[in-house]
Coordinates of C-alpha atoms in Angstrom, one line a residue:
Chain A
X1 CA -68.3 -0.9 22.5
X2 CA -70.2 -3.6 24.3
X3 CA -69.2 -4.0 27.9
X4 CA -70.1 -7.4 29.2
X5 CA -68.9 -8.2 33.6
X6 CA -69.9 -11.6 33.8
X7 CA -69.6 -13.2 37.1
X8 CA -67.3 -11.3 38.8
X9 CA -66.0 -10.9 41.9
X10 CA -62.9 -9.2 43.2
X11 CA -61.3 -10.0 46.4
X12 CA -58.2 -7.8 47.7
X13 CA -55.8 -9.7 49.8
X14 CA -56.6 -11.2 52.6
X15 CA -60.0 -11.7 52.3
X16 CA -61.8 -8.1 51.6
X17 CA -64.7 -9.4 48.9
X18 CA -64.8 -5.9 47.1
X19 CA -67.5 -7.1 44.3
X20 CA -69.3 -10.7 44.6
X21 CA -70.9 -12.0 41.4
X22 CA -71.4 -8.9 39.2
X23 CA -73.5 -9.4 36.2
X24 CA -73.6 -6.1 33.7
X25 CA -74.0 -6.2 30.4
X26 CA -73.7 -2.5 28.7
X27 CA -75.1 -1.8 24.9
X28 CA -72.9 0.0 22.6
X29 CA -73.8 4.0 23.0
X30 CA -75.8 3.8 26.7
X31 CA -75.0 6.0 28.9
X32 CA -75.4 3.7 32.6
X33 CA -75.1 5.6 36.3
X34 CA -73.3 3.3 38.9
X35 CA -74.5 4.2 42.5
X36 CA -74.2 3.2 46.0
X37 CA -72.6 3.9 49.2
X38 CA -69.0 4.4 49.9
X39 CA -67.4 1.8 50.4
X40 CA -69.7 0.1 48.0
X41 CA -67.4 -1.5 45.0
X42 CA -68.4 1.5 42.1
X43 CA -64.6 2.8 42.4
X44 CA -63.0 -1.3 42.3
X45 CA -65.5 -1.9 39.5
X46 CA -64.8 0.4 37.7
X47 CA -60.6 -0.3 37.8
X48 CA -61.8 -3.7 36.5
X49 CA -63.2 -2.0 33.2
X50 CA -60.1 0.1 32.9
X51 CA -57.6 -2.6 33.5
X52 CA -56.2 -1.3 36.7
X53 CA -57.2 -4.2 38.4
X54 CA -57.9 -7.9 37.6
X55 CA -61.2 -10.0 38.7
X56 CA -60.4 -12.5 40.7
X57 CA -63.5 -14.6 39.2
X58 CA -65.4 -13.9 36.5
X59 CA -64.7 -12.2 32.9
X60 CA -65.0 -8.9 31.6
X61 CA -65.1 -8.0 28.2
X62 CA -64.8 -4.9 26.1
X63 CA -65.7 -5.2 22.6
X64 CA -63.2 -7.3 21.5
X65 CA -61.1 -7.0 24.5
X66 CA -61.0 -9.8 27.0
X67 CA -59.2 -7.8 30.2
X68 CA -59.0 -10.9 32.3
X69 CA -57.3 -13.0 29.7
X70 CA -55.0 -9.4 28.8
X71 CA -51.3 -9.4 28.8
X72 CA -50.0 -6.6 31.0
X73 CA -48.1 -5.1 28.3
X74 CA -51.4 -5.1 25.7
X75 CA -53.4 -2.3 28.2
X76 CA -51.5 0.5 27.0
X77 CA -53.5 -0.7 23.6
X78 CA -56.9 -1.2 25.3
X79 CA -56.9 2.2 27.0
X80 CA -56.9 4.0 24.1
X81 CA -60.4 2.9 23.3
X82 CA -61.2 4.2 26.6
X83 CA -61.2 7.4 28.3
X84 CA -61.2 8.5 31.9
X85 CA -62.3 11.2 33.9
X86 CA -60.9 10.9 37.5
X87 CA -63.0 12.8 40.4
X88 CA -59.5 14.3 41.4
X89 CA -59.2 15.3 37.8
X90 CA -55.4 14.3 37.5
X91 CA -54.1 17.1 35.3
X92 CA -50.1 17.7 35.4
X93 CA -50.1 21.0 37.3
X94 CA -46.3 22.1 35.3
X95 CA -48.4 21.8 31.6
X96 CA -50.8 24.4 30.1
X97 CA -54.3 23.1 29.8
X98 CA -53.5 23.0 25.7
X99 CA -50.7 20.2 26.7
X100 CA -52.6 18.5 29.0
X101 CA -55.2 17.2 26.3
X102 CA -52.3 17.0 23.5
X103 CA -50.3 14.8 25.4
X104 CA -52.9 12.4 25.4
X105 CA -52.7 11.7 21.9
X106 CA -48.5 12.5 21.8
X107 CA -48.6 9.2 23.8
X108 CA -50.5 7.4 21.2
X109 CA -47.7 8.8 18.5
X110 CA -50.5 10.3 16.4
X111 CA -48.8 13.7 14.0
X112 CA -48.2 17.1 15.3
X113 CA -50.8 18.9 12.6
X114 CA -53.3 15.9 13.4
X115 CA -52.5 16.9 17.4
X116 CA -53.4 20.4 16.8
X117 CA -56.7 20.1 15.4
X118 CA -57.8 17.7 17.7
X119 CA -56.7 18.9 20.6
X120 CA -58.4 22.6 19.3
X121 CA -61.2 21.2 18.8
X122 CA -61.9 19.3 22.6
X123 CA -60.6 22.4 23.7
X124 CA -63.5 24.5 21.9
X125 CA -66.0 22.0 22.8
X126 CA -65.6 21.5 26.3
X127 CA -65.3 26.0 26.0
X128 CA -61.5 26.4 27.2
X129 CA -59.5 27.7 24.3
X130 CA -59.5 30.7 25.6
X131 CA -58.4 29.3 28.7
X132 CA -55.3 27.1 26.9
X133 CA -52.1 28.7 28.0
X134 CA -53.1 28.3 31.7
X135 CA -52.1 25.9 34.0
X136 CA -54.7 23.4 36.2
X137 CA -53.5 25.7 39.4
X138 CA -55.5 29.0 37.5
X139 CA -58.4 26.9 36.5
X140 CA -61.5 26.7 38.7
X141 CA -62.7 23.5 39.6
X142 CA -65.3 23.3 37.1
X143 CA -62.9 24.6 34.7
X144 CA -60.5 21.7 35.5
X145 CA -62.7 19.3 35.5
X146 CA -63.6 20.2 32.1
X147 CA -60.2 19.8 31.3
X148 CA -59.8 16.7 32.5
X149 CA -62.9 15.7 30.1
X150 CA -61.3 17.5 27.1
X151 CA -58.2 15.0 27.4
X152 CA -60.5 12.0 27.7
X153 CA -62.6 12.5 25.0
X154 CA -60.0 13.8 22.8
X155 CA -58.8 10.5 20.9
X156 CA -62.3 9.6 20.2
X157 CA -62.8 7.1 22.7
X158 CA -66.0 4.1 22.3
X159 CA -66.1 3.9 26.4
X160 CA -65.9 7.0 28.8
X161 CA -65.5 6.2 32.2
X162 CA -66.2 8.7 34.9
X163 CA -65.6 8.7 38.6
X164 CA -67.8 10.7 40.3
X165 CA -67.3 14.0 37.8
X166 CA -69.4 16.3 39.5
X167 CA -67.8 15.3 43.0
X168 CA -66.4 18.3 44.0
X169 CA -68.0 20.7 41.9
X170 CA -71.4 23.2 42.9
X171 CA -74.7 22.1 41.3
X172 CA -74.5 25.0 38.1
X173 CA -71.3 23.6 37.0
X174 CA -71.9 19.7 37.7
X175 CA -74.9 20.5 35.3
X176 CA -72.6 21.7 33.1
X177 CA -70.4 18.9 33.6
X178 CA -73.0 16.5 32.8
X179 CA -74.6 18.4 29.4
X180 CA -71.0 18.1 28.4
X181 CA -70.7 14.1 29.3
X182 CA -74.7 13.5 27.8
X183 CA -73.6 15.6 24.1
X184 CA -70.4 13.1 24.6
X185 CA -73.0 10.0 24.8
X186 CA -75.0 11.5 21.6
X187 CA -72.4 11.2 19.8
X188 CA -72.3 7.5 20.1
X189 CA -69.8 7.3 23.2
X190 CA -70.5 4.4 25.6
X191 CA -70.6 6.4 29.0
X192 CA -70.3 5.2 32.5
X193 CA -70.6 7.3 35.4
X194 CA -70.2 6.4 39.3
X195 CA -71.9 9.2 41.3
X196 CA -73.6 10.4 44.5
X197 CA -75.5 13.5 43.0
X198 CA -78.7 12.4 43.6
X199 CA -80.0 15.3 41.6
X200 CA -77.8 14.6 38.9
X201 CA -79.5 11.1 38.4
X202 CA -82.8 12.0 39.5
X203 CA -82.8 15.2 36.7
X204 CA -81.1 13.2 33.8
X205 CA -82.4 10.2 33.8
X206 CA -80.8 6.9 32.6
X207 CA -80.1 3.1 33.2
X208 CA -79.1 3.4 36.7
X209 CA -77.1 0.0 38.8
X210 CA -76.8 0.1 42.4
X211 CA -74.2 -1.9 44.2
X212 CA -73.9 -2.3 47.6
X213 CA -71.1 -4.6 50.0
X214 CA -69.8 -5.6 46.9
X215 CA -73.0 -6.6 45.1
X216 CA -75.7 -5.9 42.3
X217 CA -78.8 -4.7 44.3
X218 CA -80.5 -2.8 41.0
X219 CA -80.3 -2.4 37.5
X220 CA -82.9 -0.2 36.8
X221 CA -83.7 1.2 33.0
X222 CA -84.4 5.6 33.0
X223 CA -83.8 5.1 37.4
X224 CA -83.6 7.4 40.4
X225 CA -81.2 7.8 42.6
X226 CA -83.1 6.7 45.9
X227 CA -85.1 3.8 44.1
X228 CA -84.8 0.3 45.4
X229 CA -85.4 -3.3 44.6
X230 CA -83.6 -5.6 42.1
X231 CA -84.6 -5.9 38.2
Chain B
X1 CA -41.8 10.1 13.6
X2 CA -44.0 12.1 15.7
X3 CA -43.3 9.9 18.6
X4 CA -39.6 10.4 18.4
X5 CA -39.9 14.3 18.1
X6 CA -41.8 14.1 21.6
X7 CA -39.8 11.5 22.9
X8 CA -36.6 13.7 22.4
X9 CA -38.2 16.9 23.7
X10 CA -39.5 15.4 26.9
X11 CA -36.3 13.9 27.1
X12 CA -34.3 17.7 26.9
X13 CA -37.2 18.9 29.2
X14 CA -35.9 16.2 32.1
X15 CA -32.5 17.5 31.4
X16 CA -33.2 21.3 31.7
X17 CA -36.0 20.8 34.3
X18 CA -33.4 19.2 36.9
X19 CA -30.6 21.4 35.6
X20 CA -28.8 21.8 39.0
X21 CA -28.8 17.5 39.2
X22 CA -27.8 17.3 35.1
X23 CA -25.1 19.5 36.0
X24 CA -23.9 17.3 39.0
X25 CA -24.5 14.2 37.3
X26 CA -22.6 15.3 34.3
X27 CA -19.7 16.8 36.4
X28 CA -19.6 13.4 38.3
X29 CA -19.8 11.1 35.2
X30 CA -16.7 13.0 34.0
X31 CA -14.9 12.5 37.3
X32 CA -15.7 8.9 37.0
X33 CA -14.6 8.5 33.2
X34 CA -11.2 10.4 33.4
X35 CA -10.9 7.5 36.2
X36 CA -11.4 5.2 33.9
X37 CA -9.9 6.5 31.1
X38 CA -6.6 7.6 32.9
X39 CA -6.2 4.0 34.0
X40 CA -6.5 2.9 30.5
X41 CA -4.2 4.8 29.5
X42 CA -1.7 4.1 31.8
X43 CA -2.0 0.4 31.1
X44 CA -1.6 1.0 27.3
X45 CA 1.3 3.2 28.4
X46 CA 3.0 0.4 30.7
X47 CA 1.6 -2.3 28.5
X48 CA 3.9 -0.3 25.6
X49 CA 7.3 -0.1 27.5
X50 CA 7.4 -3.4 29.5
X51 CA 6.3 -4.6 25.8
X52 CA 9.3 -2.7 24.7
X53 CA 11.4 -3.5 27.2
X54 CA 10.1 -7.2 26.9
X55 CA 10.9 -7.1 23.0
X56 CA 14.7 -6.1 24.3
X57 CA 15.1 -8.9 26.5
X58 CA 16.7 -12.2 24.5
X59 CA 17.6 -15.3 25.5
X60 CA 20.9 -16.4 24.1
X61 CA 21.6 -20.4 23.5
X62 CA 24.7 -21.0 22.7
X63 CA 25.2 -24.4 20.5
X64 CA 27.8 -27.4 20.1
X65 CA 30.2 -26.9 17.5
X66 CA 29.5 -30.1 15.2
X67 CA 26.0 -28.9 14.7
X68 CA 24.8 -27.2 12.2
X69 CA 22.8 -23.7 12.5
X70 CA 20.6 -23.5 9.5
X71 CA 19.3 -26.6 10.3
X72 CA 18.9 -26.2 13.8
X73 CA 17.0 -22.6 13.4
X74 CA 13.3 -24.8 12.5
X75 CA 13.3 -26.7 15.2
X76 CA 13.9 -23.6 18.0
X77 CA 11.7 -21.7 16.0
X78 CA 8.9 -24.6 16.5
X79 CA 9.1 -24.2 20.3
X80 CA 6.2 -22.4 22.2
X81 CA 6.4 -18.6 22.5
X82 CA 9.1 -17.8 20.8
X83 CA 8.6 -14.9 18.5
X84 CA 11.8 -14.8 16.3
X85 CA 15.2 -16.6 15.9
X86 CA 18.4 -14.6 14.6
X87 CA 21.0 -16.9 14.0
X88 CA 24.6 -15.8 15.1
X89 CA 27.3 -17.6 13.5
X90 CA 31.2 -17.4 15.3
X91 CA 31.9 -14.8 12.6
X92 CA 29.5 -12.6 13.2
X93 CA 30.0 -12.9 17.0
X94 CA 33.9 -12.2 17.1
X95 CA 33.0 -9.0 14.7
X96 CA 30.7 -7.9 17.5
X97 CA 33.1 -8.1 20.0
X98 CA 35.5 -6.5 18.3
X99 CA 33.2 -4.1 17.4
X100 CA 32.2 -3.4 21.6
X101 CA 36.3 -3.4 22.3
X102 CA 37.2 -0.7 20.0
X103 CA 40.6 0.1 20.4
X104 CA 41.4 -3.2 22.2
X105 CA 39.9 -5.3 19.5
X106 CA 43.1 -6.6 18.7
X107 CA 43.6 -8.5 21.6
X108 CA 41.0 -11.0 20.4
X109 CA 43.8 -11.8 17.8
X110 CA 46.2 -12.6 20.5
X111 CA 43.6 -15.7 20.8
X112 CA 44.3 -17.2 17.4
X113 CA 41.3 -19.4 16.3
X114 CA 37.9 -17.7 16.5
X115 CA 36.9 -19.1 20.1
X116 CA 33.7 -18.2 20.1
X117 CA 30.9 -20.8 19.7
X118 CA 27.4 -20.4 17.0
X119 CA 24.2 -19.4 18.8
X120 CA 20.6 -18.1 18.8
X121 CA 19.2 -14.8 20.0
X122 CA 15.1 -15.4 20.5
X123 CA 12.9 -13.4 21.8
X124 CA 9.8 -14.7 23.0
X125 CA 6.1 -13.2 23.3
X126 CA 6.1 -12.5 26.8
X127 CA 8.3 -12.1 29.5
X128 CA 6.7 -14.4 31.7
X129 CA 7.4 -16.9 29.1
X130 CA 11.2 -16.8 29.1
X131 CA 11.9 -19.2 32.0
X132 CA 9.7 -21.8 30.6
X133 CA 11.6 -21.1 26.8
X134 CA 15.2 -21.2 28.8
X135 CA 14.3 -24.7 30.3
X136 CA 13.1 -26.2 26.5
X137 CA 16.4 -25.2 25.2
X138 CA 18.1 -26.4 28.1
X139 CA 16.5 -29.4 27.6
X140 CA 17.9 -30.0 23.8
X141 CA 21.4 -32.0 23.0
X142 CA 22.4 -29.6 20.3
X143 CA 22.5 -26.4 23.1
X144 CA 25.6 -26.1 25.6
X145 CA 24.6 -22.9 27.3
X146 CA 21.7 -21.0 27.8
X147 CA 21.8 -17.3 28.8
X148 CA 19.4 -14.6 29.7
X149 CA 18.6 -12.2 32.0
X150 CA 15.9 -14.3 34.4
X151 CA 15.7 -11.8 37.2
X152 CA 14.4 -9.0 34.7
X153 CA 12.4 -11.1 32.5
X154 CA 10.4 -12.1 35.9
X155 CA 10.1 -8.5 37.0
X156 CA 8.6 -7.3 33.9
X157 CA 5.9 -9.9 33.9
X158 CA 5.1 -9.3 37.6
X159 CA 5.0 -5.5 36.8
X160 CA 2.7 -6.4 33.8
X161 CA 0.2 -8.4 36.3
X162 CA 0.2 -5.7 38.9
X163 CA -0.6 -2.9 36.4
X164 CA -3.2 -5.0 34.9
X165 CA -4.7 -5.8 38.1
X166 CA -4.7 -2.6 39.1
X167 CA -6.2 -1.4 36.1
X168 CA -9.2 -3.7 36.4
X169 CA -9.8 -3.0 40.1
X170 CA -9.7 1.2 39.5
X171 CA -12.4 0.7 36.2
X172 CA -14.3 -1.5 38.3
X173 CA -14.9 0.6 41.1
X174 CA -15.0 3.1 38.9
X175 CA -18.1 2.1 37.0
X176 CA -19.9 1.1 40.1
X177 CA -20.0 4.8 41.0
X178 CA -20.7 5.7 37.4
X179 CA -23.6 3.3 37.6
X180 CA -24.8 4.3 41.0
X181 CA -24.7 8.4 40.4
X182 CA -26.4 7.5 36.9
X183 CA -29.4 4.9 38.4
X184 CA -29.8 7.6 41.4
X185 CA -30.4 10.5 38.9
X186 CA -32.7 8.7 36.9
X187 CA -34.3 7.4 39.5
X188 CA -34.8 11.3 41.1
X189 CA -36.1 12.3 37.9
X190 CA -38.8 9.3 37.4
X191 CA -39.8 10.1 41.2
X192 CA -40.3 13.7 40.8
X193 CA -42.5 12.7 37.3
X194 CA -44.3 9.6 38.9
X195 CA -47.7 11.1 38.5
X196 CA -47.2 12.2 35.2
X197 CA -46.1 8.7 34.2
X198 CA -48.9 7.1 36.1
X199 CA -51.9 9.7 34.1
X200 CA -49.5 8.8 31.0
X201 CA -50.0 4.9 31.8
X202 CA -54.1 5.7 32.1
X203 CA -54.8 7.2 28.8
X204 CA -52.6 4.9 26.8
X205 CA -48.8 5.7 26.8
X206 CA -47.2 2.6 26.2
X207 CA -44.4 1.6 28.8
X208 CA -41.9 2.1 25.9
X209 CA -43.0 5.7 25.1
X210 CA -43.0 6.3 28.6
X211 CA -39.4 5.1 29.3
X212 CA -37.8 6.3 26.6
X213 CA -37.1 10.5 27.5
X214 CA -35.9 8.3 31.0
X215 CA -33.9 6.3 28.5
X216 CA -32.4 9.3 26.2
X217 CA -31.5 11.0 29.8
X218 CA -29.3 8.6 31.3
X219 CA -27.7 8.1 27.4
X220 CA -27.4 12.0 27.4
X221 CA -25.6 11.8 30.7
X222 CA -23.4 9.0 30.2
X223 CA -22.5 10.3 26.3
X224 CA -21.7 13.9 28.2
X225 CA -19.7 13.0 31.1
X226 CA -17.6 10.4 28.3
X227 CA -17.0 13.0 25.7
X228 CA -16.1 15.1 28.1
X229 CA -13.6 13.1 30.2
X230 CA -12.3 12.0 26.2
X231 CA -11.5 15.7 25.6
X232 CA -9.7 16.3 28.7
X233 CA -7.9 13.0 28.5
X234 CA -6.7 13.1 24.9
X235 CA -5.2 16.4 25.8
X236 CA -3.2 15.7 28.7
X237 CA -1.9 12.7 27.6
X238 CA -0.2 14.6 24.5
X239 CA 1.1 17.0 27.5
X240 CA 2.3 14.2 30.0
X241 CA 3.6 11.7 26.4
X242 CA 6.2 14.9 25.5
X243 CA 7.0 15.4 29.2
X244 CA 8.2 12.2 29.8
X245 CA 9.7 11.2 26.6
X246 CA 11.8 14.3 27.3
X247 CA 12.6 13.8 30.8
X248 CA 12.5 9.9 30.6
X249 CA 13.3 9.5 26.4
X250 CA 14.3 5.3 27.3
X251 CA 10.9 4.7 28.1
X252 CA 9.7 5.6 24.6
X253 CA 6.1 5.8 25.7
X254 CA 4.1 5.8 22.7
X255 CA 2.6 8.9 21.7
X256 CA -0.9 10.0 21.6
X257 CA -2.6 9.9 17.9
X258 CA -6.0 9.4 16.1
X259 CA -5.8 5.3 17.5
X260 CA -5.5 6.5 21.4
X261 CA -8.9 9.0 20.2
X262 CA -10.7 6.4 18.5
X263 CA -10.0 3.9 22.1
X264 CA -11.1 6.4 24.0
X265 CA -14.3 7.4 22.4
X266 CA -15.1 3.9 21.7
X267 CA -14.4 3.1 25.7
X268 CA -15.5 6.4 27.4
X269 CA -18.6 8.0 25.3
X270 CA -19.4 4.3 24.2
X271 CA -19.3 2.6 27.3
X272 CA -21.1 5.8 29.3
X273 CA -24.1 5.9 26.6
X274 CA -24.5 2.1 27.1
X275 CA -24.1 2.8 31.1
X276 CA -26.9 5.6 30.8
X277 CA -29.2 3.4 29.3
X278 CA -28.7 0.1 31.6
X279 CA -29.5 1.9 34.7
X280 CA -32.2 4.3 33.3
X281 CA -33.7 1.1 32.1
X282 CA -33.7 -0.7 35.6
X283 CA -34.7 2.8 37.4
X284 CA -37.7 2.8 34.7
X285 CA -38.4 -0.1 34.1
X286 CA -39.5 -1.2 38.0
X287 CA -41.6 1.7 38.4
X288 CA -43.4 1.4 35.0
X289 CA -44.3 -2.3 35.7
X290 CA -45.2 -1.7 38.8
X291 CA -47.8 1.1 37.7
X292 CA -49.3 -0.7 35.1
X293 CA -49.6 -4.3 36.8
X294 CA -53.4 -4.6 37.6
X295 CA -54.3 -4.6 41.3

């Protein structure tokens, strides 16, 4: 899916500007880092892709979904397309790691059989089947965080959003982390990661966009972490 | 089909997973329906005897001589709220009094010519209608006399107004507290899940599949503590009907049967599954909008 922010800016009551005139346009299948300070607008701009928040100027698009013009009641819809993997992980501590990733595609009403095999098959890919009848609590961190991949890429979704996935995690399991999230982006999935490992950016290297205050300082193809100046 | 399945099992794990609260909730819910309940009952019960006694109470016009009673009957049967007209010609009369006498009856003969005059017995549809029924006969050139018992017929429909009144006020207090244990619980079990709902918001869940184990819950609830209170209810009554048809048999308060049942589960387990699901919906509803309105 082709993400296209044009324009936009996002001011939080009274008058915080947390992104000013964002221009991003995102091909179908890239896999694009979103850096900068805390504090920076990666978190806010990314709540705009989701649908958690609205742009106060400006549209965003995905594919064919226009999320300024969207009816509250149609983002249930939209996020199916889209998955996302929270730097807090947000797994339900009282269900086993199995039901966290089935309940993901419960909610979208898909078969129990159908359920099964997908959910197996995340599982196996993101290496936790053996680890299925545990709870989040008895996972590591790297385990959970896998986890909380596994139910965002289980329905097959065209855009994965990540928040800083690698956040809390040591640098051997973040590099598992991301392996995992680049074999996700080979397979087609548009990917979309806000970070602050600077190794992790400077090691695998891809489209990288900077914002800082609230705006667009870089949008560099294959970038580094530290590199400056506007493209 | 698949959504239903896991909308029913999450909606059995709320109930088991805050058993201690479905248990209370239920427990309450009864309480609050074999409030309700009892007072309907009670007014059907009253409504029945002072209908009964009401259906006893007549108004008696008694009517000139030179008219005739056939044709009068049409005319006092045309008047408002009157419910039937038996016509009591002289004959008739003088038999019933000799009839009450008994062994004195022949002292009516002493009297010669048949003294007593034609007349009406009506009843009318209501108590509370007699006076106004009394002052249309009154009113007519063919009546002489109008007679009835105004003091009782005025009783009865205050008694009917008081009982209803009371009725109204005890299911409406009543179902405030049905509504308020109900809204609390749901609104305990959405708290306790609000993360859950919120992750089920992010990855898709739409607000319907979300509400609805809320939804069943409060229906469960409601349906529970209504069946329940029904049980109990149709029971005793049965108990307390023979009780006081033997200790009171003039009061001929109707019996329970399959109608009182069908009332009852239609009011009680009816009106609680509808309860359950109006104030899970508003104890849902606000929290789901308000987690899936954009910032």
């Amino acid at each position: 899916m082709e993400i296209r922010v044009s324009g936009v800016s996002k001011i939080f009551k009274p008058d915080i500007v947390a992104l000013e005139d964002i221009y991003i346009t995102v091909r179908p299948g890239e896999f694009l880092y979103l850096v900068g300070p805390t504090g920076s607008g990666k978190s806010t701009l990314l709540r705009l892709i989701t649908g958690e928040a609205r742009p106060t100027r400006g549209q965003i698009t995905v594919g064919p979904f226009n999320l300024r013009k969207m009816r509250w009641g149609a983002i249930s819809y939209y996020r199916r397309y889209v998955g996302v993997v929270f730097q807090d992980f947000k797994l339900l501590p009282h269900l086993t790691a199995y039901e966290n990733v089935a309940f993901a595609l419960e909610a979208m009403g898909l078969p129990p059989k159908e359920i099964r095999v997908k959910t197996g098959e995340a599982l196996d890919r993101l290496g936790l089947w053996r680890r299925r009848f545990l709870h989040p609590p008895q996972l590591s961190g790297g385990e959970q965080q896998r986890l909380a991949i596994a139910r965002a890429v289980v329905k097959s979704p065209s855009l994965l959003i990540a928040d800083e996935p690698t956040g809390n995690l040591d640098a051997n399991t973040a590099e598992g982390i991301m392996d995992i999230l680049l074999s996700i982006n080979a397979s087609g999935t548009t990917v979309i990661m806000a970070t602050h490992n600077q190794y992790i950016v400077d090691t695998y290297r891809a489209r990288v966009v900077e914002l800082r205050m609230g705006r667009m300082t870089r949008d560099e193809e294959k970038g580094r972490y530290g590199s400056y100046g506007y493209n | 089909m698949a959504t239903i399945r896991y909308i029913l099992r999450d909606a059995f794990r709320l109930l088991f997973r805050h058993w201690g609260l479905t248990i209370l909730t239920w427990v309450t819910m009864m309480a609050v329906f074999l409030a309700v309940g009892g007072s309907f009952l009670l007014t059907s019960c009253a409504h029945a005897v002072v209908a009964k006694l009401a259906g006893d109470l007549t108004i008696e016009a008694y009517i000139a001589k030179e008219f005739d009673l056939e044709a009068l009957k049409p005319k006092i049967e045309a008047i408002p709220h009157v419910k039937e007209v038996t016509l009591v010609t002289p004959e008739s009369a003088l038999a019933r009094l000799k009839e009450l006498l008994g062994e004195q009856a022949q002292v009516v003969e002493l009297l010669g010519e048949n003294p007593l005059p034609p007349s009406l017995v009506l009843q009318v549809d209501d108590a509370s209608n007699a006076d106004v029924v009394a002052q249309t006969l009154r009113s007519l050139s063919e009546i002489e006399d109008v007679v009835y018992a105004r003091e009782a017929a005025n009783r009865l429909a205050r008694l009917n107004a008081v009982i209803r009144q009371l009725t109204i006020g005890i299911i409406a207090v009543a179902i405030m507290i049905g509504i308020l244990i109900l809204f609390n619980t749901v609104r305990i079990a959405v708290y306790s899940r609000r993360e859950e709902l919120a992750v089920m918001l992010k990855v898709g869940a739409t607000p319907t599949y979300v509400a609805m184990p809320f939804l069943l819950q409060g229906v469960i609830l409601g349906g529970l503590g209504g069946i329940s209170a029904t049980l109990i209810l149709t029971r005793a009554y049965t108990v307390f009907v023979k009780h006081i048809n033997r200790l009171l048999p003039f009061l001929m308060v109707p019996e329970g049967g399959p109608e009182i049942f069908i009332q009852l589960v239609l009011l009680l387990v009816g009106g609680g599954m509808a309860l359950g699901w109006i104030c899970s919906w508003i104890a849902t509803s606000r929290h789901i909008r308000d987690a899936l309105r954009p910032l």
